CSV table of C-alpha atoms and ligand atoms in Angstrom, one decimal:
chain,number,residue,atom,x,y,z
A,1,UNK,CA,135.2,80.3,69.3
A,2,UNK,CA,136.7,81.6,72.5
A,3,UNK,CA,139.9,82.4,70.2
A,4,UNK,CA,137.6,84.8,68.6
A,5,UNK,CA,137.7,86.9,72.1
A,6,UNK,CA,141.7,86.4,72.6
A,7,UNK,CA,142.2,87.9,68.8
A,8,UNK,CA,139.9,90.6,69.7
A,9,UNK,CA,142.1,91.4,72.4
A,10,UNK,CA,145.4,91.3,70.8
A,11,UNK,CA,144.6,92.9,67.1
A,12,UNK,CA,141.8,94.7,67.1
A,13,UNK,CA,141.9,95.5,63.3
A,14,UNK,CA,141.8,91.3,62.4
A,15,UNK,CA,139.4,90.6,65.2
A,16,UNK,CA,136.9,93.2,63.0
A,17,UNK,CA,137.5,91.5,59.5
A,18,UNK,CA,136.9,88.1,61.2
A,19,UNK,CA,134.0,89.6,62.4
A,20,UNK,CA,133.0,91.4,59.2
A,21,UNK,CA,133.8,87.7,57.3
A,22,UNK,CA,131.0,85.6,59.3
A,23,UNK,CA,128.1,88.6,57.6
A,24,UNK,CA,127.5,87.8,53.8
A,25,UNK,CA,125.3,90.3,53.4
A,26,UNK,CA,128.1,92.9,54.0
A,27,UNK,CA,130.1,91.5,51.1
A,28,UNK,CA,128.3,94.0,48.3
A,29,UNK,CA,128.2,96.9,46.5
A,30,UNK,CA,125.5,99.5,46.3
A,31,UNK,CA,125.2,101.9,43.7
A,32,UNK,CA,128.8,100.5,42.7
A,33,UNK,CA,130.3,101.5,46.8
A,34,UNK,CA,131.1,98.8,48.9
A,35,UNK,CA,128.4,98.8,51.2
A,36,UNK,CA,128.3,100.7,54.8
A,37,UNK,CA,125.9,99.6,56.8
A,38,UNK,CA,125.0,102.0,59.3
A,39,UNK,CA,121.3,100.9,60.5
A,40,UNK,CA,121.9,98.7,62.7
A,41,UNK,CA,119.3,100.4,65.3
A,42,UNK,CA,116.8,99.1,63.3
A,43,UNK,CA,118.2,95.4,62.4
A,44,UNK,CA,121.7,94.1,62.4
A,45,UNK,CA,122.8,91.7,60.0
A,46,UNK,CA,122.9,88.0,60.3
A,47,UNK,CA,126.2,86.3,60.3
A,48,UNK,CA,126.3,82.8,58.5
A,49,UNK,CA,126.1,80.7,61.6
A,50,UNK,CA,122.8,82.1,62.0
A,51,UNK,CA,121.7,81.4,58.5
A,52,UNK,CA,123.1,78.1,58.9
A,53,UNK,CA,120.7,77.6,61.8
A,54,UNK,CA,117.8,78.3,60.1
A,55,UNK,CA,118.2,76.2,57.1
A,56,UNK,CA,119.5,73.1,58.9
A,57,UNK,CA,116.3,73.0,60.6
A,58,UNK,CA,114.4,73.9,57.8
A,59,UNK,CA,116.3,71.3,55.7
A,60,UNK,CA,116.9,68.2,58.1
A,61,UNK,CA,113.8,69.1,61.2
A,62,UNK,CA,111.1,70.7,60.6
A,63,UNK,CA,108.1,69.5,62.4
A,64,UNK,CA,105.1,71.1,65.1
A,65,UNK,CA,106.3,71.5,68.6
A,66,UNK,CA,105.2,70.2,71.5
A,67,UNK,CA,102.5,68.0,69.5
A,68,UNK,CA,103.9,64.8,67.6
A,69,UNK,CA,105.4,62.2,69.2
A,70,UNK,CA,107.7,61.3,66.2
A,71,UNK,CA,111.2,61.9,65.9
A,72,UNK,CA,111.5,64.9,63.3
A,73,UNK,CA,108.7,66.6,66.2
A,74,UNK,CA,111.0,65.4,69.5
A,75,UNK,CA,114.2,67.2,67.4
A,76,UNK,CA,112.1,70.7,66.5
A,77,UNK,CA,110.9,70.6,70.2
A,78,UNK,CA,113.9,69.9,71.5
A,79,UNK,CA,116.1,72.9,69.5
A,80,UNK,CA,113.1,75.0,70.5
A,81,UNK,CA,113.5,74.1,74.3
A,82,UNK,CA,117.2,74.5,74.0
A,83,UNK,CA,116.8,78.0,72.5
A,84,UNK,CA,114.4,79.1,75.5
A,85,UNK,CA,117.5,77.7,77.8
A,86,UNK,CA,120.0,79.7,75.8
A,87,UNK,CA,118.1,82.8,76.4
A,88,UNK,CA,117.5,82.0,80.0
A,89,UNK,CA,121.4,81.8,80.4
A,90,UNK,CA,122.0,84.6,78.7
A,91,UNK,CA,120.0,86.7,80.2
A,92,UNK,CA,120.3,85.0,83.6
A,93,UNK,CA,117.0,84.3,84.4
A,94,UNK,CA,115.8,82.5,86.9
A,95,UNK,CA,114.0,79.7,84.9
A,96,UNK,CA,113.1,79.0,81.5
A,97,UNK,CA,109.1,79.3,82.7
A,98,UNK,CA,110.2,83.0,83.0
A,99,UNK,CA,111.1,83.2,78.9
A,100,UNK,CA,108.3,83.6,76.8
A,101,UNK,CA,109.0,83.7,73.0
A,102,UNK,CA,106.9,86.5,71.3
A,103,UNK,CA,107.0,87.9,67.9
A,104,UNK,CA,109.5,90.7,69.3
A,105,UNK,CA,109.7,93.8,71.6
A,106,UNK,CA,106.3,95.5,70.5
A,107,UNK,CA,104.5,92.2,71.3
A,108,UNK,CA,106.3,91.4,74.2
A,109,UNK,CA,105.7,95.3,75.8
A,110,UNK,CA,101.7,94.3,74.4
A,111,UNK,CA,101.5,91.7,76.1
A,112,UNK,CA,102.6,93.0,79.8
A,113,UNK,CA,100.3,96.1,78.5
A,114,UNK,CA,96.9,93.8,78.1
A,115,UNK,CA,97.6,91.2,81.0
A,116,UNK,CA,99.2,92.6,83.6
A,117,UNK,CA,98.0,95.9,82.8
A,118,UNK,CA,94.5,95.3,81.4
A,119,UNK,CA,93.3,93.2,84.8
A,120,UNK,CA,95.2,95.0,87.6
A,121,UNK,CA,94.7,98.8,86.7
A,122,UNK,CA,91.5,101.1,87.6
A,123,UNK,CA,90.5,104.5,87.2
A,124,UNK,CA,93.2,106.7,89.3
A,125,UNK,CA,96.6,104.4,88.5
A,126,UNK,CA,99.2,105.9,87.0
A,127,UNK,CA,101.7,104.4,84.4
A,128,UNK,CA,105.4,105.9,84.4
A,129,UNK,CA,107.2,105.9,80.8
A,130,UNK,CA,109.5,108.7,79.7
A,131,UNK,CA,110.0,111.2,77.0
A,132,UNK,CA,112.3,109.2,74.9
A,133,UNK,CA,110.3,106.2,74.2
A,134,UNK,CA,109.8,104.4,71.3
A,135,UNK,CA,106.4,104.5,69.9
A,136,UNK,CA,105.7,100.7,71.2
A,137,UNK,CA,106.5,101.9,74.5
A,138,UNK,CA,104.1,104.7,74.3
A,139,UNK,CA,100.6,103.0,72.3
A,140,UNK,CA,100.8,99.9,74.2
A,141,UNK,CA,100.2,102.0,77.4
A,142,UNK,CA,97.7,104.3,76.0
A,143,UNK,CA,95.3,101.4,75.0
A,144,UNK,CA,95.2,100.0,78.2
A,145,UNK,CA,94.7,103.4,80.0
A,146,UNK,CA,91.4,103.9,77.9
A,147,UNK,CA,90.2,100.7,78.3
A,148,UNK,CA,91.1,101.1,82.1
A,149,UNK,CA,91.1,104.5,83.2
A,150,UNK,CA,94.4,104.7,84.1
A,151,UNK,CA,96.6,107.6,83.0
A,152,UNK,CA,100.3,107.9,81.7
A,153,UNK,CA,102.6,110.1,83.5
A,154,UNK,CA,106.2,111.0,81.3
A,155,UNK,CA,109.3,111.7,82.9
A,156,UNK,CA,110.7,114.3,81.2
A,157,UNK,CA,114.4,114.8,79.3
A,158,UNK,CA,116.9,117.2,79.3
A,159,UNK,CA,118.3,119.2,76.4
A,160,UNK,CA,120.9,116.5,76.2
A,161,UNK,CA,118.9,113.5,76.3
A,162,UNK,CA,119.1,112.2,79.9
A,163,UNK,CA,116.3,111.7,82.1
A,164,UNK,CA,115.5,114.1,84.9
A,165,UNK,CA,115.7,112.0,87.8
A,166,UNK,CA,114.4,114.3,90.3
A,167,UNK,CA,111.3,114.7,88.2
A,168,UNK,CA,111.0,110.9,88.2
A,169,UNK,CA,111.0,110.6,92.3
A,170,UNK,CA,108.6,113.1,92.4
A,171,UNK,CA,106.3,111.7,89.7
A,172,UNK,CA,106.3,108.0,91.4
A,173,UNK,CA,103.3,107.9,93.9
A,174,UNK,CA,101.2,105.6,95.8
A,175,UNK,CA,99.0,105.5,92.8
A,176,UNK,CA,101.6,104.6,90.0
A,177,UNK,CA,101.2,100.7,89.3
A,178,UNK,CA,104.2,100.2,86.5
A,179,UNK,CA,107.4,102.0,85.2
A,180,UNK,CA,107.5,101.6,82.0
A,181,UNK,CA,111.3,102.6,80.9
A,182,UNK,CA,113.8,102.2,77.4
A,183,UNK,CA,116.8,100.8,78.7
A,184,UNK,CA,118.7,102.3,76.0
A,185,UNK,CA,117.1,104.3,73.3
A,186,UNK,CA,117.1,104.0,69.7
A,187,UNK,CA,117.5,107.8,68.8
A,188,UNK,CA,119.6,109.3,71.2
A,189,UNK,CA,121.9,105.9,71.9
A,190,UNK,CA,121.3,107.5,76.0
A,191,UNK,CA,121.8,104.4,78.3
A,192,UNK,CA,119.4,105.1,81.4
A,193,UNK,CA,120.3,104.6,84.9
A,194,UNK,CA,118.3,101.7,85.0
A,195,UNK,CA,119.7,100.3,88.2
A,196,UNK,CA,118.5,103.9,90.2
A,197,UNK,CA,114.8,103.9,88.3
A,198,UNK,CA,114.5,99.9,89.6
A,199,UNK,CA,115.4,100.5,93.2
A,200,UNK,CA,113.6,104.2,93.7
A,201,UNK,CA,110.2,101.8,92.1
A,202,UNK,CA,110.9,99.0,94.0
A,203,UNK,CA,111.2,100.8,97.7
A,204,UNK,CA,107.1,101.8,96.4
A,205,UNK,CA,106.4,98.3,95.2
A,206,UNK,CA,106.3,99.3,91.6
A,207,UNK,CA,107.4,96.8,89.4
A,208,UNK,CA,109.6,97.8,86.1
A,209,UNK,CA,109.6,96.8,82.7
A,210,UNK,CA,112.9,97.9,80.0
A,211,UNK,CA,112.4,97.7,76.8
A,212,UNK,CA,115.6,96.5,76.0
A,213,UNK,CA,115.3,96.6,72.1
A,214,UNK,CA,118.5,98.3,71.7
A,215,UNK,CA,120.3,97.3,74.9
A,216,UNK,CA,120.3,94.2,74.0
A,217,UNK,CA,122.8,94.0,71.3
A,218,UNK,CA,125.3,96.6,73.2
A,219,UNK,CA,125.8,95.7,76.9
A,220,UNK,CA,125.6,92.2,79.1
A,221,UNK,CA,121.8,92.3,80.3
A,222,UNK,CA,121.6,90.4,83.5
A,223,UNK,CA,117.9,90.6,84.7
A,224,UNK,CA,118.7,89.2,88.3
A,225,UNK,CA,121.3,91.9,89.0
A,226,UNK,CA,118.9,94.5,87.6
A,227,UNK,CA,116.1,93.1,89.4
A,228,UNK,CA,113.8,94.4,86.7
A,229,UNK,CA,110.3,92.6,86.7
A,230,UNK,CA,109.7,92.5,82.9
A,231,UNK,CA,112.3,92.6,79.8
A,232,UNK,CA,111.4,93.0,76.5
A,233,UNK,CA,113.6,92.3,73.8
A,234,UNK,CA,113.8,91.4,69.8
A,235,UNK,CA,116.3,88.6,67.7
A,236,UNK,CA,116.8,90.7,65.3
A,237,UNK,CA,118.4,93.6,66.6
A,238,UNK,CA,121.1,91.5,68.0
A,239,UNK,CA,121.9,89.4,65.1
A,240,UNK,CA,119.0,86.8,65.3
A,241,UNK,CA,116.1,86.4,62.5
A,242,UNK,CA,112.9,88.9,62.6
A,243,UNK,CA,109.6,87.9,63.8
A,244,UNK,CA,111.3,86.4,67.2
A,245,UNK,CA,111.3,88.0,70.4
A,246,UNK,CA,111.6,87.4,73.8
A,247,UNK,CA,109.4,88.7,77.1
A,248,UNK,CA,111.1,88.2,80.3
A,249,UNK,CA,108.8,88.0,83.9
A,250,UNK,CA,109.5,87.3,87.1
A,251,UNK,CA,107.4,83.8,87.8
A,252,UNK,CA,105.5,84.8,90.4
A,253,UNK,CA,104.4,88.1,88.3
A,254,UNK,CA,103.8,85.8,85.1
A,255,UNK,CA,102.0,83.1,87.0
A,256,UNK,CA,99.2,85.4,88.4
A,257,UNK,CA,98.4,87.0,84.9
A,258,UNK,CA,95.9,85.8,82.8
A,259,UNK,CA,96.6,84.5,79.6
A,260,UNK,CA,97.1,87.1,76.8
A,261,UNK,CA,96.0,85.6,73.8
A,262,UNK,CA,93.8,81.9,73.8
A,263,UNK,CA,94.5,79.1,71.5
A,264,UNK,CA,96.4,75.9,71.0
A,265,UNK,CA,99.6,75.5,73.1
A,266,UNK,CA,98.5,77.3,75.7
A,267,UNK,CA,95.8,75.2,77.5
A,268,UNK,CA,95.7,72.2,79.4
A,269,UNK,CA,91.9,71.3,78.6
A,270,UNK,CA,89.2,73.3,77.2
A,271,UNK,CA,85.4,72.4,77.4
A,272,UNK,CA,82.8,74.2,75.6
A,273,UNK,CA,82.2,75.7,79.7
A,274,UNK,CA,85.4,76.7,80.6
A,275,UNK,CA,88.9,76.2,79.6
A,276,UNK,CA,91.8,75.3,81.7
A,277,UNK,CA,95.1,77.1,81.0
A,278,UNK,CA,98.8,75.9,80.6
A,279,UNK,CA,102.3,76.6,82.9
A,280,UNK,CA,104.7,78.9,81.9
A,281,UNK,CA,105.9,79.7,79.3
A,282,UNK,CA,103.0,77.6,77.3
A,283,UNK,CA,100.4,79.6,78.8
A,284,UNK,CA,102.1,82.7,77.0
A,285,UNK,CA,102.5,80.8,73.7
A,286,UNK,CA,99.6,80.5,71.6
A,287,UNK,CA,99.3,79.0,68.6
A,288,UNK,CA,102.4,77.3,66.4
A,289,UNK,CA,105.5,79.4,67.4
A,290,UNK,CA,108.1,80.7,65.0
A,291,UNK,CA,110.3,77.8,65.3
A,292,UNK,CA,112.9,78.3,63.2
A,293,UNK,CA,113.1,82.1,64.5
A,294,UNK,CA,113.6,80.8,68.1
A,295,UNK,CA,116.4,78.1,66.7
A,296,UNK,CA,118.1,81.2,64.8
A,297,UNK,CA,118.0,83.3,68.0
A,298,UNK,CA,119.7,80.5,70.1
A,299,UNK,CA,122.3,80.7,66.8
A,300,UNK,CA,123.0,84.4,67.7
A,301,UNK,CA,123.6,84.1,71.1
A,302,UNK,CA,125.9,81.1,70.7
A,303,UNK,CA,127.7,83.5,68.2
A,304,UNK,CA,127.5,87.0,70.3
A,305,UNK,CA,128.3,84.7,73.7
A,306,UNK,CA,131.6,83.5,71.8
A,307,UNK,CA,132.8,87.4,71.6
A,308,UNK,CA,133.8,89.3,74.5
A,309,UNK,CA,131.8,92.4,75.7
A,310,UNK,CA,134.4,93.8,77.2
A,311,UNK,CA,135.8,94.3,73.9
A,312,UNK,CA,133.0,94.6,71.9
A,313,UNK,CA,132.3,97.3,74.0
A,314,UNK,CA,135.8,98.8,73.5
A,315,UNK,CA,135.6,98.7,70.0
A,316,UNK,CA,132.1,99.9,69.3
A,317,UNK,CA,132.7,103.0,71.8
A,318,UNK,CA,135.9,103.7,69.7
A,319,UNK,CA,133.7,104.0,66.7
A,320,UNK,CA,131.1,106.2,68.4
A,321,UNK,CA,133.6,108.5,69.7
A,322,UNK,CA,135.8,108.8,66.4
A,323,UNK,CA,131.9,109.4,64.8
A,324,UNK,CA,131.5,112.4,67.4
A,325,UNK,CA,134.9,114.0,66.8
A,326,UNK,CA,134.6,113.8,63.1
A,327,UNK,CA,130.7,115.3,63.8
A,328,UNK,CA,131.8,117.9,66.3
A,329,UNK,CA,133.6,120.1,63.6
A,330,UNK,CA,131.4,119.2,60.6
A,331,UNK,CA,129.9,122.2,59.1
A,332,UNK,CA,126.1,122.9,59.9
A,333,UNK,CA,126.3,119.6,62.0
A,334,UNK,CA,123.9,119.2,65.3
A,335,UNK,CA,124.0,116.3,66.8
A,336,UNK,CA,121.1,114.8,68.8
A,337,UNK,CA,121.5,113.0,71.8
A,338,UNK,CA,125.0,113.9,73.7
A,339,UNK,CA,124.3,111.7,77.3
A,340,UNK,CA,127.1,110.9,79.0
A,341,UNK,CA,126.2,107.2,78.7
A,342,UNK,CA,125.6,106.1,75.3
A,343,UNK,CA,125.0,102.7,72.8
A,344,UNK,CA,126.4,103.3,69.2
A,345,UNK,CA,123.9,105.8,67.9
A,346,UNK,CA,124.9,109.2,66.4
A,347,UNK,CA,122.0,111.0,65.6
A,348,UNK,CA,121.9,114.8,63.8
A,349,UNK,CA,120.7,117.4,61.9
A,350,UNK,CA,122.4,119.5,59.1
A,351,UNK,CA,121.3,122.8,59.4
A,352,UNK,CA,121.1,122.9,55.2
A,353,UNK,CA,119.6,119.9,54.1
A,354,UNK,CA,116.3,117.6,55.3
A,355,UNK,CA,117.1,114.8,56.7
A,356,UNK,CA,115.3,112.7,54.3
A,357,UNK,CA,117.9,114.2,51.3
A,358,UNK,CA,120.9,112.9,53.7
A,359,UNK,CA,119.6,110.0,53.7
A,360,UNK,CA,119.0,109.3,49.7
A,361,UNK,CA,122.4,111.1,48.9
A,362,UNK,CA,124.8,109.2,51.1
A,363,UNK,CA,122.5,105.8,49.8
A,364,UNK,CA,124.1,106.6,46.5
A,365,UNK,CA,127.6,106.7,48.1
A,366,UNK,CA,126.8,102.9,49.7
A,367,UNK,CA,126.3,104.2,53.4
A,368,UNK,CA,122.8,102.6,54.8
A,369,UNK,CA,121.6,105.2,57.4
A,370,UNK,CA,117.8,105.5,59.1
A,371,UNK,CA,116.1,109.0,58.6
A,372,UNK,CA,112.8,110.4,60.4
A,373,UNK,CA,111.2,110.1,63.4
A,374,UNK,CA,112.5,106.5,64.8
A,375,UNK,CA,109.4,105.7,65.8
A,376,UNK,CA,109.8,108.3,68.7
A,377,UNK,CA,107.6,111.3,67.1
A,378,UNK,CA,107.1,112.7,71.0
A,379,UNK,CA,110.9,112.6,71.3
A,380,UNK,CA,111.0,114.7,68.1
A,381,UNK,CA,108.5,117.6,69.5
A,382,UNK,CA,110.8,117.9,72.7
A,383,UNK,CA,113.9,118.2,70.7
A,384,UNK,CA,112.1,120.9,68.4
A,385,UNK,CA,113.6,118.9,65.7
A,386,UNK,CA,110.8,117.4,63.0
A,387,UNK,CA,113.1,114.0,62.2
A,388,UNK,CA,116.8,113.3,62.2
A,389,UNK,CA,119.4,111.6,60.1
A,390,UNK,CA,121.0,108.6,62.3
A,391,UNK,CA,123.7,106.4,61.9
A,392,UNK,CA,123.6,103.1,64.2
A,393,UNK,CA,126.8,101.2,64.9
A,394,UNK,CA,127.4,97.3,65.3
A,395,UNK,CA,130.0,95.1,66.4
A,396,UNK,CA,131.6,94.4,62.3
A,397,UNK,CA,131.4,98.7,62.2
A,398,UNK,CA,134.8,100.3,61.3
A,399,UNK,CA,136.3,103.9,61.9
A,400,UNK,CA,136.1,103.5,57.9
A,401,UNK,CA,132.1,103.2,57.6
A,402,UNK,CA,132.1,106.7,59.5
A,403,UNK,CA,134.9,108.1,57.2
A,404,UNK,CA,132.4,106.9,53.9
A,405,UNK,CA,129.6,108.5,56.1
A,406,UNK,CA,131.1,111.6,56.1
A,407,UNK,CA,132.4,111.1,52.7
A,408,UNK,CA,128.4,110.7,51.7
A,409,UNK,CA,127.9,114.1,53.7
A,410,UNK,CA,130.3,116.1,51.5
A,411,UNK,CA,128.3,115.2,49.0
A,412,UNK,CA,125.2,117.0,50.9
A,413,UNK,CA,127.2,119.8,51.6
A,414,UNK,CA,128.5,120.1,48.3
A,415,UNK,CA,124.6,120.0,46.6
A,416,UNK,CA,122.6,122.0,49.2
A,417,UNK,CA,125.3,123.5,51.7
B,1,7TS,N1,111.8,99.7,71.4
B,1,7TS,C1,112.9,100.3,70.9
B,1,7TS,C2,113.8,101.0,71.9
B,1,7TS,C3,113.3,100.1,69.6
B,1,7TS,O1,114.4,100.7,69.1
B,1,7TS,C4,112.4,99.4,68.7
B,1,7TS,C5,112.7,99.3,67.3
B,1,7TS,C6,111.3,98.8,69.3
B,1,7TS,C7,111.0,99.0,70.6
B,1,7TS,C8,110.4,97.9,68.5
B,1,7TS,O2,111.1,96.7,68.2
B,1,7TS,P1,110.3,95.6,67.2
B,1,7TS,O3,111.4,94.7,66.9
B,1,7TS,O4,109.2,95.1,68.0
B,1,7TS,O5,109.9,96.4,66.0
B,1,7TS,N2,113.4,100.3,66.8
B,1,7TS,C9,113.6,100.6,65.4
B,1,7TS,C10,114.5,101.7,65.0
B,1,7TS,O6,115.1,102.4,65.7
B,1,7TS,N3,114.4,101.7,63.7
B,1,7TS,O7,113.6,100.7,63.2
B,1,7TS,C11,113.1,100.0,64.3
């Protein structure tokens, strides 16, 4: 597929049809409008490969893990085993014992929260997270505190959406135990200066997790270079299957926590008197895994590792920026979230219409946009703004979709403007 890269290169326009040709689900009409789908902050689509991946194992493999010693079980282990290894490579960790396969972001941040959390921190330790978090970057934090004692401390944002970086050095003390930090978030599209946050922690010995939900799909994540200590991601915001997930740790961190949930899998022997615990990953991995999620997610990054960031990149910032010129002079238009650093994500308001009309009216025109809160409702408070109407853009995204978008807003305008 490398030729998919050169053609990306060399004709931009074909490259995207290609592109747009592997995703059935993008071959429809909605309310008789070819569809526009602009939510891909939420989920992205699947391309076929993907779907492929999932029903060959489903069709020609499925078996347990880990457990039979016949040959449909050796196959699912294997394509299991090779997944982890495709995500370790991808990712560039160290060692596969440092991928463990959860049901997605919210469980991977969950289960740093109530192991690593849960049995190091004490009345007077401090958790950093910021002001644009995602809600399971926020709850996850405030369960452990009251079951610890610990407290969370926020860096706060600026009217643009950007962290304030000098309130971050002064907020990191000898009692904070964990930053806590969105790599990229889902409503603004503001890319942090990751990098920064991991080196000012780690000259205090704080470790770092990023919740790299959103990251994920947009830029090369390379969690050596970043030396972050945890990274939490999900499959299906970066074309893979829902219900799969991956949490990244640094071995030595991973080793010394205790397990996080108990079960099959994740033991070595168990006695009614005590039980004896797994090696990474197993130890992490209780109970049957989602199998034929992890096989799908090893599809999608076979598929996204066959593009080239560089222009993926390229292309998807064109979009973004056409989306901001053509939102800049729209009438009544605020947009939320102007960092200088930014994924695909144009959120706004329309100073005439809730966002929860935008987003039924421009439905009718075909164009699939998120409205509300994004799971951010803190975010919402500091931006004085109750929800907002967001359009999310992927790799098979078009300057076209954000013409229908805007299309779909005349349509606003002309009912309630
Ligand atoms: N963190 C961020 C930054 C997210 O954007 C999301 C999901 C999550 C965590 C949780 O991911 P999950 O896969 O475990 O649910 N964000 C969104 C969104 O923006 N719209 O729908 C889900």
């Amino acid at each position: 597929m490398s030729s998919r890269a050169d053609t990306f290169n060399t004709s931009e326009t074909s490259a995207i049809e290609q592109i747009r040709a592997d995703f059935p689900v993008l071959k429809q009409t909605v309310h008789g409008k070819p569809l526009v789908y602009l939510d891909n902050a939420a989920t992205t689509q699947k391309p076929q490969q993907v779907i492929d991946a999932v029903k060959n194992y489903y069709t020609h493999d499925n078996a347990n893990v880990h457990r039979g010693l016949h040959t449909l079980s050796e196959r699912a282990t294997d394509q299991y085993e090779q997944a982890r290894n495709k995500v370790r490579d991808y990712i560039n960790a160290a060692s596969s014992n440092e991928i463990i396969f959860t049901r997605g972001t919210t469980e991977s941040i969950n289960l740093v929260a109530q192991s690593f959390g849960r049995s190091r921190l004490k009345p007077g330790d401090e958790i950093i997270i910021s002001t644009m978090e995602h809600h399971s970057n926020i709850v996850p934090w405030q369960l452990t505190c009251e079951q610890t004692g610990a407290t969370l401390k926020v860096i706060p944002i600026s009217d643009a959406g950007e962290l304030d970086l000098d309130a971050y050095k002064k907020l990191l003390s000898k009692n904070t135990r964990l930053v806590a930090l969105v790599h990229a978030s889902n409503a603004l599209g503001t890319v942090n200066p990751v990098t920064d946050i991991i080196e000012l922690a780690h000259a205090q010995d704080v470790p770092v997790l990023l919740d790299g939900a959103q990251a994920i799909a947009h830029m090369p994540v390379d969690v050596q270079a970043l030396d972050c200590d945890f990274y939490a991601f999900s499959a299906h915001k970066a074309f893979g299957p829902t219900g799969i997930g991956v949490l990244y740790g640094k071995e030595k961190l991973l080793d010394a926590m205790p397990p996080y949930q108990g079960g099959g899998e994740m033991i070595r022997t168990v006695s009614f008197e005590r039980s004896e615990y797994g090696q990474l990953p197993n130890k992490f991995e209780a109970g049957t895994p989602h199998i034929a999620g992890a096989i799908g997610l090893g599809a999608a990054i076979d598929y996204i590792s066959a593009l080239d960031f560089s222009a993926i990149h390229q292309h998807e910032s064109s979009v973004l920026e056409y989306a901001h010129q053509r939102a800049a002079d729209y009438p009544g238009l605020k947009i939320i979230g102007q960092a200088k650093n930014k994924i695909s994500v144009l959120s706004f308001v329309l100073d005439y219409a809730h966002p929860h009309d935008i987003g039924t009216i421009v439905d009718h025109e075909g164009v699939a946009i998120r409205v509300g809160h994004h799971c951010a409702m803190p975010l919402m408070d500091r931006l004085c703004v109750p929800a907002t109407a967001r359009a999310s853009f992927s790799i098979y995204n078009t300057h076209a979709d954000v013409d229908a978008l805007f299309t779909g807003l005349d349509s606003v305008r002309s009912l309630f403007g």
